[in-house]
Amino acid sequence: AGADNDLYINQAIVFIEDAIQYRSINHRVDSKSLWLYRWYYSRTCQWILSLTITVILALAFIEEPSSLTVTSDVRFRLPAWNPPCGLTESMELLCFLVFVADVSVKSYLIGWKEFWKNKWLMAYILTLIVSLTDWIVSLSFFCKESVRIRRILRPFFLLQNSSMMKKTLKSINSTLPEMASVVLLLAVHLSLFTMFAMLLFARTKDNQQDKEWVVYFRNLPDSLTSLLVLLTTANNPDVMIPAYSKNRAYSIFFILFTVLGNLFLMNLLTAIIYNQFRGYLLKSVQSSLFRRRLGIRAAFEVLSSLKETPASAQQSCVSVGALLQVLQKAEMDSRCKQAIMRSLKMCSCDQLSAAQFQKLFEELDKDAIKQHPPSPEYQSHFMQKMQFAFGHPYFGYLGNVVALANIISICVVLVMDADKQPSERDDFFLGAINCFFILYYLLEMLLKILAMGLKRYLSYPSNRFDGLLTVILLILEIATFAVYGFPHPGWRPEFMGLLSLWDMVRLVNMLIVFRFLRIIPNMKFMALVVTTLLDLVKNLRAFAGILVVVFYAFAITGIMLFKGAVVPLGNTSSKAELTGSCVDIKVLYFKEKNVISWCSAHFQAEVIYCLLSVLCVHPICRWAKIYFVAWWLISSVIWVNLFVALLLENFIHKWDRRCQRESLSDIEYQRTVELMFRDVLEEPTEEELMEKLHQHPHLQLCR
Amino acid sequence: AGADNDLYINQAIVFIEDAIQYRSINHRVDSKSLWLYRWYYSRTCQWILSLTITVILALAFIEEPSSLTVTSDVRFRLPAWNPPCGLTESMELLCFLVFVADVSVKSYLIGWKEFWKNKWLMAYILTLIVSLTDWIVSLSFFCKESVRIRRILRPFFLLQNSSMMKKTLKSINSTLPEMASVVLLLAVHLSLFTMFAMLLFARTKDNQQDKEWVVYFRNLPDSLTSLLVLLTTANNPDVMIPAYSKNRAYSIFFILFTVLGNLFLMNLLTAIIYNQFRGYLLKSVQSSLFRRRLGIRAAFEVLSSLKETPASAQQSCVSVGALLQVLQKAEMDSRCKQAIMRSLKMCSCDQLSAAQFQKLFEELDKDAIKQHPPSPEYQSHFMQKMQFAFGHPYFGYLGNVVALANIISICVVLVMDADKQPSERDDFFLGAINCFFILYYLLEMLLKILAMGLKRYLSYPSNRFDGLLTVILLILEIATFAVYGFPHPGWRPEFMGLLSLWDMVRLVNMLIVFRFLRIIPNMKFMALVVTTLLDLVKNLRAFAGILVVVFYAFAITGIMLFKGAVVPLGNTSSKAELTGSCVDIKVLYFKEKNVISWCSAHFQAEVIYCLLSVLCVHPICRWAKIYFVAWWLISSVIWVNLFVALLLENFIHKWDRRCQRESLSDIEYQRTVELMFRDVLEEPTEEELMEKLHQHPHLQLCR
């Protein structure tokens, strides 16, 4: 019976931990499995798993067709370092072994029956098998093989490890039918207008007159491309200029196309995605809530089967002692744990009913209300006055004014020095004002710490930001003085050592520019906007993850498709002048999958246009077109719209909340997607919970 | 007493008409004023007013710096026709006289007290005074004066005449503070990054290395412009290429700028506008509803003071006879009138209480349910079978398949003929298939008319569209045959007469392309999307009006600012090659305010960039920059976002409605902004109505 009791306690601990993490409770519940389960979800294990995923994704940066060089210009750059065959491969094997362990533990824990229903796990195993096969093939060719499928599959490991990303992907997946309708409508729109354009701008006898035909509508693929690019607005006035020069009325065609396609259909896509996505996000958050309630209920049920509870009671209930035992062992946020303990002590009863039990854990759903530690209390009258003066908001405002003055003075120096040769510049003034302002910032920081006490000072994020910047500025300034001496008129030292003075001064000034941002929280509406943006960044992690997955897959595919398609500018002599900048961008795109991919969502319209026009002299033209149209659709159209949907959702909820709680603006809330929807969420009923519990594949409840 | 009764009846008529048109009832209510009021709001008067507004706006197309020529190319085009001095001026005077009459009647009708409160009327009078003064100045200079202020003021006449536009403007006005915050944030973002860029891309000693500085960040205005244009994504990859070539890490700066500015702040603007605008649109619709209820209540009150009502009744009430009298004289939709009459007859009582009276007029708020006339009933068995066969949806589907086949065949011919010289083409195949398909369409139309009867056939908009296209196609085809004979192999007639064959065939084919659109209503989701778009167009009139106002004002300002700044390409010799297309666009912009303005919202990013780079060699550079930044902010940022907000609103309401009424999809609703919000609107209470009635400046109620 004691062993049984231990098992029940352990089960309850795991169920409560599941509830906290919004995990499913459908896993094995015998003693050994529970140990394995807690071990698997321990911080160390999860950290190792994350590290493995990071490593396998980062491998692309040093693998063979990599180009992690300083310059992107193919003419100047040195050949990138190629690791010897077997180095990256052995790292890959290590990663695969970790993944094999991961998938086996996961499969074992959910049990065979559940395993067959779980498509993500099946896909995981399939991916691993394909990757390992590809790895063996790769080694047997001594790394000389041309196609590596496993590199495209890599982002899957990132995807399958995050439940939030899986949920988001599910939401995106369910909006696909509606998106497909609009994309179909866009396709119909495009094809109708293409036919129309081909009829309108057909070849005429007068060769002078059909400039439009020659450049943009020579044949079907050309016409389609011209109009598709017009849809991205990249070739916007150019495409209509020849026709417009001939007759103004031709512009009606282009206006109609742009208004219908760009203004109506593209924005309709936004509306549809917003509309669909809103519903599904709410739904997924609702299912998270259900998981939490289910976990807590399961914990209650197993605790109520403990032998120590009196059998006489009609209703099942849980002794407070058992719960305390569970709480002490469970891993959870210390604030929540203390709050639950406190309310458990305040509740005088000895036994808890299911409703009371559930209510105790509602603390988990609450926003963390941040309380700042109190200011120190000084005895001296002088110190109290000092504290009042430097703890007053006006002192903060003075700091903002000084920061503004700093910005303006830097600006003035910049404008004055803009056109001067470096040798003509006199850095004395800049050095002097930097010195003065940094001293002021240091003084301000010290006085604030005096007034507020170090703990209270550090509890405000804005102060931490200020303090950190001040310290960095101070160190840089001292380093400058150490190397070049104090500023004096005509102070214009030459480049010295690793980091030149000019670089140093620039660095210091840049940091001061950032300090100016402290003004923002003092403006009411701007503060709202900025907090919305910060919230958005928190909620955006799942999105960003999916974006990384898509970008990575596209980058690897692009490298594979266009390997060798780019030749250094020296080789192509005549066309080089014309397509100079385009080739540069092409270089960015195909050979450099690294940093640049991150910003491509916005670069795309321009780049596609540029690339399509350049690539089409090359035999791989068709492939490039399909690749870039797919890229444009996914990265720009769909992803940007999803982003807008999330932003709209966030902002509108935030705004409504602001209107409700205008008075409570002092309290800082820490909000997540789950909390944003709290007012709208429905609590699951007892029947639903019990039905779900009885369907549990491994847990046999007594009743 | 009889005269009193007549007055009451007339008042009731006018109040009910006010209610129908959502007009304010705060006007004079004596007999003569009522006659003037009904005359002023009669169709003829309003039509004359609209015509006058159209004429005064259209004057810009023929006035002096106009360029209504066929080609837009400054090298080839003939000088535009300049009307003699006094022609446009006398037309203007006529228009002004109409406006003077309009403003006097309006001012008289609302009374002096109200006049002083009405800012729109004051502005109207002020505009008229300024315009007339400017007109006199203009005539006294014999039309040689350089600045005509009255031309910029013209769009005001359009604005003040539409209550919907005034409401929308009010909504836009009230979102301005929030927009200003984000624009301020954008400005801070821009200026911080500009400073940052100037520090980062400062001039170095090595001239080879500072390409970035030379081209984009030479001084403060240049840097600001580069980054502002980057915000419009027009110079997107170009601006970072020199720096990126030097060191990949520089791209982080541009990525940060683009992500923060373009992805976050710009989309936040969308969110804010959507959020704010949603509320205000609802509010303005709510005030429309209040006006309607108030008008009806006012009619009830005046009717209840009629002498014929029994004084004994406790509650005030209205006799059915008086109401019938009012209804017969009031101008309203005949469907509504009949519906109200019908329910009045069904109601057996003799007296109506206020609630009953209000309820009668709820018919006005209802959607018009369109009923199609029945099909003819044929006696003959054969005819009945025919009717079944050709009235069946499958026959419609067959028509769609044929239309698709037609499109595909035209497409094939187009692709085959794309590269051929006009002299090598054989038009026989195209002529033959056109002939066949047009015959099929004709047959289809006739059979459908046979099956459905002409009335039922015409009651469907899709049939009207089909029928009209078929008739036009038939006429064009007969004309082709009459001129060139029937198609035969080698049929390749030369250009003849006014409209060449090739033009004719192209015209026929273009119309067939349009016929393909009939497929859309057969697809469920696409039908929803298309009806949303059509609804949007209806609700968009007020927006479009404001857009016209803004475009007009900008075009006139542009003409005035940049008069003479554009010289034909021949004069500028060396720069002509480089800036060829840019000058063309500049020509579009400054000298041509006509059609092209309509599409500029989307052309802007490109055009601004192009223009800024060209204009800055010219002394008016600063003005041009300010002008175009203002233009970009208003036309692109604000207007496009408002459009997105409206589209989101429409689509989400439509979608919710579709989910509710999936079953009623057969019935076609005619929806307006007012009806869209009906579920959310609050009915005004009796107290509110009576309070407002007692505040009426001209109406003295008995109680």
PDB file of C-alpha atoms in Angstrom, chain A residues 265-464:
ATOM      1  CA  LEU A 265      -7.549  40.690 -53.862  1.00  0.00           C
ATOM      2  CA  MET A 266      -4.318  41.079 -51.905  1.00  0.00           C
ATOM      3  CA  ASN A 267      -6.055  42.894 -49.075  1.00  0.00           C
ATOM      4  CA  LEU A 268      -8.852  40.373 -49.133  1.00  0.00           C
ATOM      5  CA  LEU A 269      -6.206  37.774 -48.453  1.00  0.00           C
ATOM      6  CA  THR A 270      -5.275  39.757 -45.351  1.00  0.00           C
ATOM      7  CA  ALA A 271      -8.905  39.861 -44.283  1.00  0.00           C
ATOM      8  CA  ILE A 272      -9.374  36.146 -44.813  1.00  0.00           C
ATOM      9  CA  ILE A 273      -6.224  35.200 -42.995  1.00  0.00           C
ATOM     10  CA  TYR A 274      -7.084  37.517 -40.113  1.00  0.00           C
ATOM     11  CA  ASN A 275     -10.607  36.176 -39.907  1.00  0.00           C
ATOM     12  CA  GLN A 276      -9.628  32.513 -40.055  1.00  0.00           C
ATOM     13  CA  PHE A 277      -6.556  32.804 -37.959  1.00  0.00           C
ATOM     14  CA  ARG A 278      -8.284  34.652 -35.155  1.00  0.00           C
ATOM     15  CA  GLY A 279     -10.680  31.761 -34.649  1.00  0.00           C
ATOM     16  CA  TYR A 280      -8.014  29.107 -34.693  1.00  0.00           C
ATOM     17  CA  LEU A 281      -5.670  30.860 -32.337  1.00  0.00           C
ATOM     18  CA  LEU A 282      -8.506  31.140 -29.822  1.00  0.00           C
ATOM     19  CA  LYS A 283      -9.330  27.485 -30.353  1.00  0.00           C
ATOM     20  CA  SER A 284      -5.767  26.370 -29.749  1.00  0.00           C
ATOM     21  CA  VAL A 285      -5.545  28.457 -26.602  1.00  0.00           C
ATOM     22  CA  GLN A 286      -8.824  26.904 -25.487  1.00  0.00           C
ATOM     23  CA  SER A 287      -7.329  23.443 -25.919  1.00  0.00           C
ATOM     24  CA  SER A 288      -4.315  24.524 -23.848  1.00  0.00           C
ATOM     25  CA  LEU A 289      -6.673  25.516 -21.053  1.00  0.00           C
ATOM     26  CA  PHE A 290      -8.387  22.149 -21.341  1.00  0.00           C
ATOM     27  CA  ARG A 291      -5.035  20.382 -20.988  1.00  0.00           C
ATOM     28  CA  ARG A 292      -4.257  22.375 -17.864  1.00  0.00           C
ATOM     29  CA  ARG A 293      -7.605  21.652 -16.249  1.00  0.00           C
ATOM     30  CA  LEU A 294      -7.335  18.009 -17.228  1.00  0.00           C
ATOM     31  CA  GLY A 295      -3.899  17.667 -15.662  1.00  0.00           C
ATOM     32  CA  ILE A 296      -5.099  19.169 -12.393  1.00  0.00           C
ATOM     33  CA  ARG A 297      -8.194  16.998 -12.389  1.00  0.00           C
ATOM     34  CA  ALA A 298      -6.093  13.885 -13.036  1.00  0.00           C
ATOM     35  CA  ALA A 299      -3.868  14.829 -10.110  1.00  0.00           C
ATOM     36  CA  PHE A 300      -6.984  15.174  -7.951  1.00  0.00           C
ATOM     37  CA  GLU A 301      -8.299  11.796  -9.023  1.00  0.00           C
ATOM     38  CA  VAL A 302      -5.076   9.918  -8.281  1.00  0.00           C
ATOM     39  CA  LEU A 303      -4.661  11.704  -4.951  1.00  0.00           C
ATOM     40  CA  SER A 304      -8.220  10.857  -3.977  1.00  0.00           C
ATOM     41  CA  SER A 305      -7.441   7.143  -4.477  1.00  0.00           C
ATOM     42  CA  LEU A 306      -4.793   7.367  -1.752  1.00  0.00           C
ATOM     43  CA  LYS A 307      -5.510   4.885   1.036  1.00  0.00           C
ATOM     44  CA  GLU A 308      -5.370   7.509   3.779  1.00  0.00           C
ATOM     45  CA  THR A 309      -8.528   9.291   2.677  1.00  0.00           C
ATOM     46  CA  PRO A 310     -11.638   8.217   4.665  1.00  0.00           C
ATOM     47  CA  ALA A 311     -13.739   5.821   2.599  1.00  0.00           C
ATOM     48  CA  SER A 312     -16.864   7.062   4.310  1.00  0.00           C
ATOM     49  CA  ALA A 313     -16.993  10.320   2.364  1.00  0.00           C
ATOM     50  CA  GLN A 314     -19.616  10.359  -0.373  1.00  0.00           C
ATOM     51  CA  GLN A 315     -17.686  12.710  -2.608  1.00  0.00           C
ATOM     52  CA  SER A 316     -14.107  11.898  -3.456  1.00  0.00           C
ATOM     53  CA  CYS A 317     -11.709  14.275  -1.800  1.00  0.00           C
ATOM     54  CA  VAL A 318      -8.034  14.870  -1.211  1.00  0.00           C
ATOM     55  CA  SER A 319      -6.231  15.397   2.070  1.00  0.00           C
ATOM     56  CA  VAL A 320      -4.328  18.648   2.461  1.00  0.00           C
ATOM     57  CA  GLY A 321      -1.258  16.746   3.659  1.00  0.00           C
ATOM     58  CA  ALA A 322      -0.971  14.737   0.467  1.00  0.00           C
ATOM     59  CA  LEU A 323      -1.319  17.860  -1.627  1.00  0.00           C
ATOM     60  CA  LEU A 324       1.399  19.623   0.351  1.00  0.00           C
ATOM     61  CA  GLN A 325       3.661  16.627  -0.220  1.00  0.00           C
ATOM     62  CA  VAL A 326       2.974  16.819  -3.965  1.00  0.00           C
ATOM     63  CA  LEU A 327       3.474  20.569  -4.123  1.00  0.00           C
ATOM     64  CA  GLN A 328       6.845  20.362  -2.413  1.00  0.00           C
ATOM     65  CA  LYS A 329       8.139  17.847  -4.928  1.00  0.00           C
ATOM     66  CA  ALA A 330       6.586  19.373  -8.065  1.00  0.00           C
ATOM     67  CA  GLU A 331       8.671  21.733 -10.127  1.00  0.00           C
ATOM     68  CA  MET A 332       6.863  25.017 -10.612  1.00  0.00           C
ATOM     69  CA  ASP A 333       7.270  28.757 -10.479  1.00  0.00           C
ATOM     70  CA  SER A 334       8.203  29.633  -6.888  1.00  0.00           C
ATOM     71  CA  ARG A 335       5.739  32.539  -6.812  1.00  0.00           C
ATOM     72  CA  CYS A 336       2.830  30.250  -7.735  1.00  0.00           C
ATOM     73  CA  LYS A 337       3.977  27.583  -5.317  1.00  0.00           C
ATOM     74  CA  GLN A 338       4.065  30.039  -2.426  1.00  0.00           C
ATOM     75  CA  ALA A 339       0.684  31.476  -3.333  1.00  0.00           C
ATOM     76  CA  ILE A 340      -0.896  28.017  -3.432  1.00  0.00           C
ATOM     77  CA  MET A 341       0.732  27.023  -0.130  1.00  0.00           C
ATOM     78  CA  ARG A 342      -0.524  30.228   1.434  1.00  0.00           C
ATOM     79  CA  SER A 343      -4.122  29.729   0.364  1.00  0.00           C
ATOM     80  CA  LEU A 344      -3.878  26.076   1.396  1.00  0.00           C
ATOM     81  CA  LYS A 345      -2.911  27.187   4.895  1.00  0.00           C
ATOM     82  CA  MET A 346      -5.623  29.822   5.014  1.00  0.00           C
ATOM     83  CA  CYS A 347      -8.228  27.187   4.119  1.00  0.00           C
ATOM     84  CA  SER A 348      -8.957  25.658   7.521  1.00  0.00           C
ATOM     85  CA  CYS A 349     -10.506  22.436   6.222  1.00  0.00           C
ATOM     86  CA  ASP A 350      -8.651  19.123   6.189  1.00  0.00           C
ATOM     87  CA  GLN A 351     -10.117  17.673   3.016  1.00  0.00           C
ATOM     88  CA  LEU A 352     -10.419  19.317  -0.398  1.00  0.00           C
ATOM     89  CA  SER A 353     -13.211  18.690  -2.882  1.00  0.00           C
ATOM     90  CA  ALA A 354     -12.566  18.669  -6.629  1.00  0.00           C
ATOM     91  CA  ALA A 355     -13.817  22.253  -7.014  1.00  0.00           C
ATOM     92  CA  GLN A 356     -11.641  23.509  -4.143  1.00  0.00           C
ATOM     93  CA  PHE A 357      -8.672  21.652  -5.592  1.00  0.00           C
ATOM     94  CA  GLN A 358      -9.216  23.205  -9.029  1.00  0.00           C
ATOM     95  CA  LYS A 359      -9.645  26.636  -7.456  1.00  0.00           C
ATOM     96  CA  LEU A 360      -6.326  26.390  -5.646  1.00  0.00           C
ATOM     97  CA  PHE A 361      -4.521  25.989  -8.940  1.00  0.00           C
ATOM     98  CA  GLU A 362      -6.196  28.965 -10.570  1.00  0.00           C
ATOM     99  CA  GLU A 363      -3.190  30.873  -9.291  1.00  0.00           C
ATOM    100  CA  LEU A 364      -1.353  29.414 -12.294  1.00  0.00           C
ATOM    101  CA  ASP A 365      -3.602  31.312 -14.728  1.00  0.00           C
ATOM    102  CA  LYS A 366      -3.086  34.643 -13.063  1.00  0.00           C
ATOM    103  CA  ASP A 367      -0.872  37.386 -14.341  1.00  0.00           C
ATOM    104  CA  ALA A 368       2.242  37.884 -12.355  1.00  0.00           C
ATOM    105  CA  ILE A 369       1.878  41.229 -10.651  1.00  0.00           C
ATOM    106  CA  LYS A 370       5.304  42.670 -10.329  1.00  0.00           C
ATOM    107  CA  GLN A 371       6.036  44.505  -7.107  1.00  0.00           C
ATOM    108  CA  HIS A 372       9.070  46.680  -6.816  1.00  0.00           C
ATOM    109  CA  PRO A 373      11.123  46.437  -3.637  1.00  0.00           C
ATOM    110  CA  PRO A 374      10.792  49.491  -1.360  1.00  0.00           C
ATOM    111  CA  SER A 375      13.222  52.394  -1.352  1.00  0.00           C
ATOM    112  CA  PRO A 376      15.737  52.526   1.502  1.00  0.00           C
ATOM    113  CA  GLU A 377      14.700  54.651   4.469  1.00  0.00           C
ATOM    114  CA  TYR A 378      17.372  57.135   5.407  1.00  0.00           C
ATOM    115  CA  GLN A 379      17.726  58.590   8.884  1.00  0.00           C
ATOM    116  CA  SER A 380      19.501  61.796   7.930  1.00  0.00           C
ATOM    117  CA  HIS A 381      17.304  64.714   6.976  1.00  0.00           C
ATOM    118  CA  PHE A 382      19.673  65.678   4.185  1.00  0.00           C
ATOM    119  CA  MET A 383      19.570  62.183   2.750  1.00  0.00           C
ATOM    120  CA  GLN A 384      15.759  62.214   2.835  1.00  0.00           C
ATOM    121  CA  LYS A 385      15.737  65.439   0.861  1.00  0.00           C
ATOM    122  CA  MET A 386      18.211  63.997  -1.598  1.00  0.00           C
ATOM    123  CA  GLN A 387      16.045  60.936  -1.911  1.00  0.00           C
ATOM    124  CA  PHE A 388      12.968  63.020  -2.571  1.00  0.00           C
ATOM    125  CA  ALA A 389      14.750  65.130  -5.181  1.00  0.00           C
ATOM    126  CA  PHE A 390      16.401  62.318  -7.118  1.00  0.00           C
ATOM    127  CA  GLY A 391      13.553  59.842  -6.751  1.00  0.00           C
ATOM    128  CA  HIS A 392      11.128  62.371  -8.179  1.00  0.00           C
ATOM    129  CA  PRO A 393       9.866  61.811 -11.754  1.00  0.00           C
ATOM    130  CA  TYR A 394      11.135  65.285 -12.710  1.00  0.00           C
ATOM    131  CA  PHE A 395      14.683  64.060 -12.242  1.00  0.00           C
ATOM    132  CA  GLY A 396      13.911  61.364 -14.816  1.00  0.00           C
ATOM    133  CA  TYR A 397      12.511  64.019 -17.145  1.00  0.00           C
ATOM    134  CA  LEU A 398      15.679  66.052 -16.728  1.00  0.00           C
ATOM    135  CA  GLY A 399      17.623  62.975 -17.781  1.00  0.00           C
ATOM    136  CA  ASN A 400      15.474  62.724 -20.897  1.00  0.00           C
ATOM    137  CA  VAL A 401      16.094  66.365 -21.716  1.00  0.00           C
ATOM    138  CA  VAL A 402      19.828  65.811 -21.364  1.00  0.00           C
ATOM    139  CA  ALA A 403      19.633  62.740 -23.615  1.00  0.00           C
ATOM    140  CA  LEU A 404      17.765  64.830 -26.181  1.00  0.00           C
ATOM    141  CA  ALA A 405      20.426  67.547 -25.946  1.00  0.00           C
ATOM    142  CA  ASN A 406      23.054  64.875 -26.449  1.00  0.00           C
ATOM    143  CA  ILE A 407      21.308  63.594 -29.576  1.00  0.00           C
ATOM    144  CA  ILE A 408      20.973  67.095 -30.968  1.00  0.00           C
ATOM    145  CA  SER A 409      24.624  67.914 -30.337  1.00  0.00           C
ATOM    146  CA  ILE A 410      25.755  64.700 -32.042  1.00  0.00           C
ATOM    147  CA  CYS A 411      23.427  65.514 -34.906  1.00  0.00           C
ATOM    148  CA  VAL A 412      24.936  68.986 -35.298  1.00  0.00           C
ATOM    149  CA  VAL A 413      28.468  67.580 -35.324  1.00  0.00           C
ATOM    150  CA  LEU A 414      27.436  64.976 -37.866  1.00  0.00           C
ATOM    151  CA  VAL A 415      25.874  67.513 -40.210  1.00  0.00           C
ATOM    152  CA  MET A 416      28.904  69.770 -39.926  1.00  0.00           C
ATOM    153  CA  ASP A 417      31.405  66.973 -40.487  1.00  0.00           C
ATOM    154  CA  ALA A 418      29.430  65.146 -43.160  1.00  0.00           C
ATOM    155  CA  ASP A 419      31.294  66.422 -46.184  1.00  0.00           C
ATOM    156  CA  LYS A 420      34.743  66.802 -44.634  1.00  0.00           C
ATOM    157  CA  GLN A 421      37.640  64.534 -45.406  1.00  0.00           C
ATOM    158  CA  PRO A 422      38.650  62.430 -42.384  1.00  0.00           C
ATOM    159  CA  SER A 423      41.961  64.315 -42.281  1.00  0.00           C
ATOM    160  CA  GLU A 424      40.202  67.682 -41.960  1.00  0.00           C
ATOM    161  CA  ARG A 425      38.023  66.684 -39.053  1.00  0.00           C
ATOM    162  CA  ASP A 426      38.582  68.006 -35.540  1.00  0.00           C
ATOM    163  CA  ASP A 427      37.300  65.482 -33.057  1.00  0.00           C
ATOM    164  CA  PHE A 428      37.816  67.707 -30.030  1.00  0.00           C
ATOM    165  CA  PHE A 429      34.256  68.937 -29.809  1.00  0.00           C
ATOM    166  CA  LEU A 430      32.765  65.470 -30.194  1.00  0.00           C
ATOM    167  CA  GLY A 431      35.161  64.056 -27.625  1.00  0.00           C
ATOM    168  CA  ALA A 432      34.390  66.846 -25.173  1.00  0.00           C
ATOM    169  CA  ILE A 433      30.639  66.555 -25.354  1.00  0.00           C
ATOM    170  CA  ASN A 434      30.802  62.768 -25.164  1.00  0.00           C
ATOM    171  CA  CYS A 435      32.878  63.129 -22.029  1.00  0.00           C
ATOM    172  CA  PHE A 436      30.449  65.601 -20.474  1.00  0.00           C
ATOM    173  CA  PHE A 437      27.329  63.612 -21.243  1.00  0.00           C
ATOM    174  CA  ILE A 438      28.795  60.326 -20.081  1.00  0.00           C
ATOM    175  CA  LEU A 439      29.743  61.976 -16.796  1.00  0.00           C
ATOM    176  CA  TYR A 440      26.194  63.232 -16.428  1.00  0.00           C
ATOM    177  CA  TYR A 441      24.776  59.776 -17.123  1.00  0.00           C
ATOM    178  CA  LEU A 442      27.114  58.267 -14.547  1.00  0.00           C
ATOM    179  CA  LEU A 443      26.064  60.849 -11.973  1.00  0.00           C
ATOM    180  CA  GLU A 444      22.414  60.265 -12.761  1.00  0.00           C
ATOM    181  CA  MET A 445      22.793  56.541 -12.313  1.00  0.00           C
ATOM    182  CA  LEU A 446      24.564  56.911  -8.985  1.00  0.00           C
ATOM    183  CA  LEU A 447      22.044  59.419  -7.643  1.00  0.00           C
ATOM    184  CA  LYS A 448      19.173  57.203  -8.683  1.00  0.00           C
ATOM    185  CA  ILE A 449      20.728  54.217  -6.956  1.00  0.00           C
ATOM    186  CA  LEU A 450      21.177  56.394  -3.888  1.00  0.00           C
ATOM    187  CA  ALA A 451      17.552  57.450  -3.926  1.00  0.00           C
ATOM    188  CA  MET A 452      15.958  54.137  -4.810  1.00  0.00           C
ATOM    189  CA  GLY A 453      18.380  51.603  -3.438  1.00  0.00           C
ATOM    190  CA  LEU A 454      20.131  49.144  -5.737  1.00  0.00           C
ATOM    191  CA  LYS A 455      17.363  46.529  -5.617  1.00  0.00           C
ATOM    192  CA  ARG A 456      14.558  48.897  -6.488  1.00  0.00           C
ATOM    193  CA  TYR A 457      16.701  50.532  -9.172  1.00  0.00           C
ATOM    194  CA  LEU A 458      17.367  47.199 -10.831  1.00  0.00           C
ATOM    195  CA  SER A 459      13.735  46.084 -10.636  1.00  0.00           C
ATOM    196  CA  TYR A 460      12.737  48.544 -13.374  1.00  0.00           C
ATOM    197  CA  PRO A 461      13.664  47.314 -16.880  1.00  0.00           C
ATOM    198  CA  SER A 462      14.204  50.886 -18.067  1.00  0.00           C
ATOM    199  CA  ASN A 463      16.774  51.459 -15.317  1.00  0.00           C
ATOM    200  CA  ARG A 464      18.562  48.226 -16.125  1.00  0.00           C
TER     201      ARG A 464
END
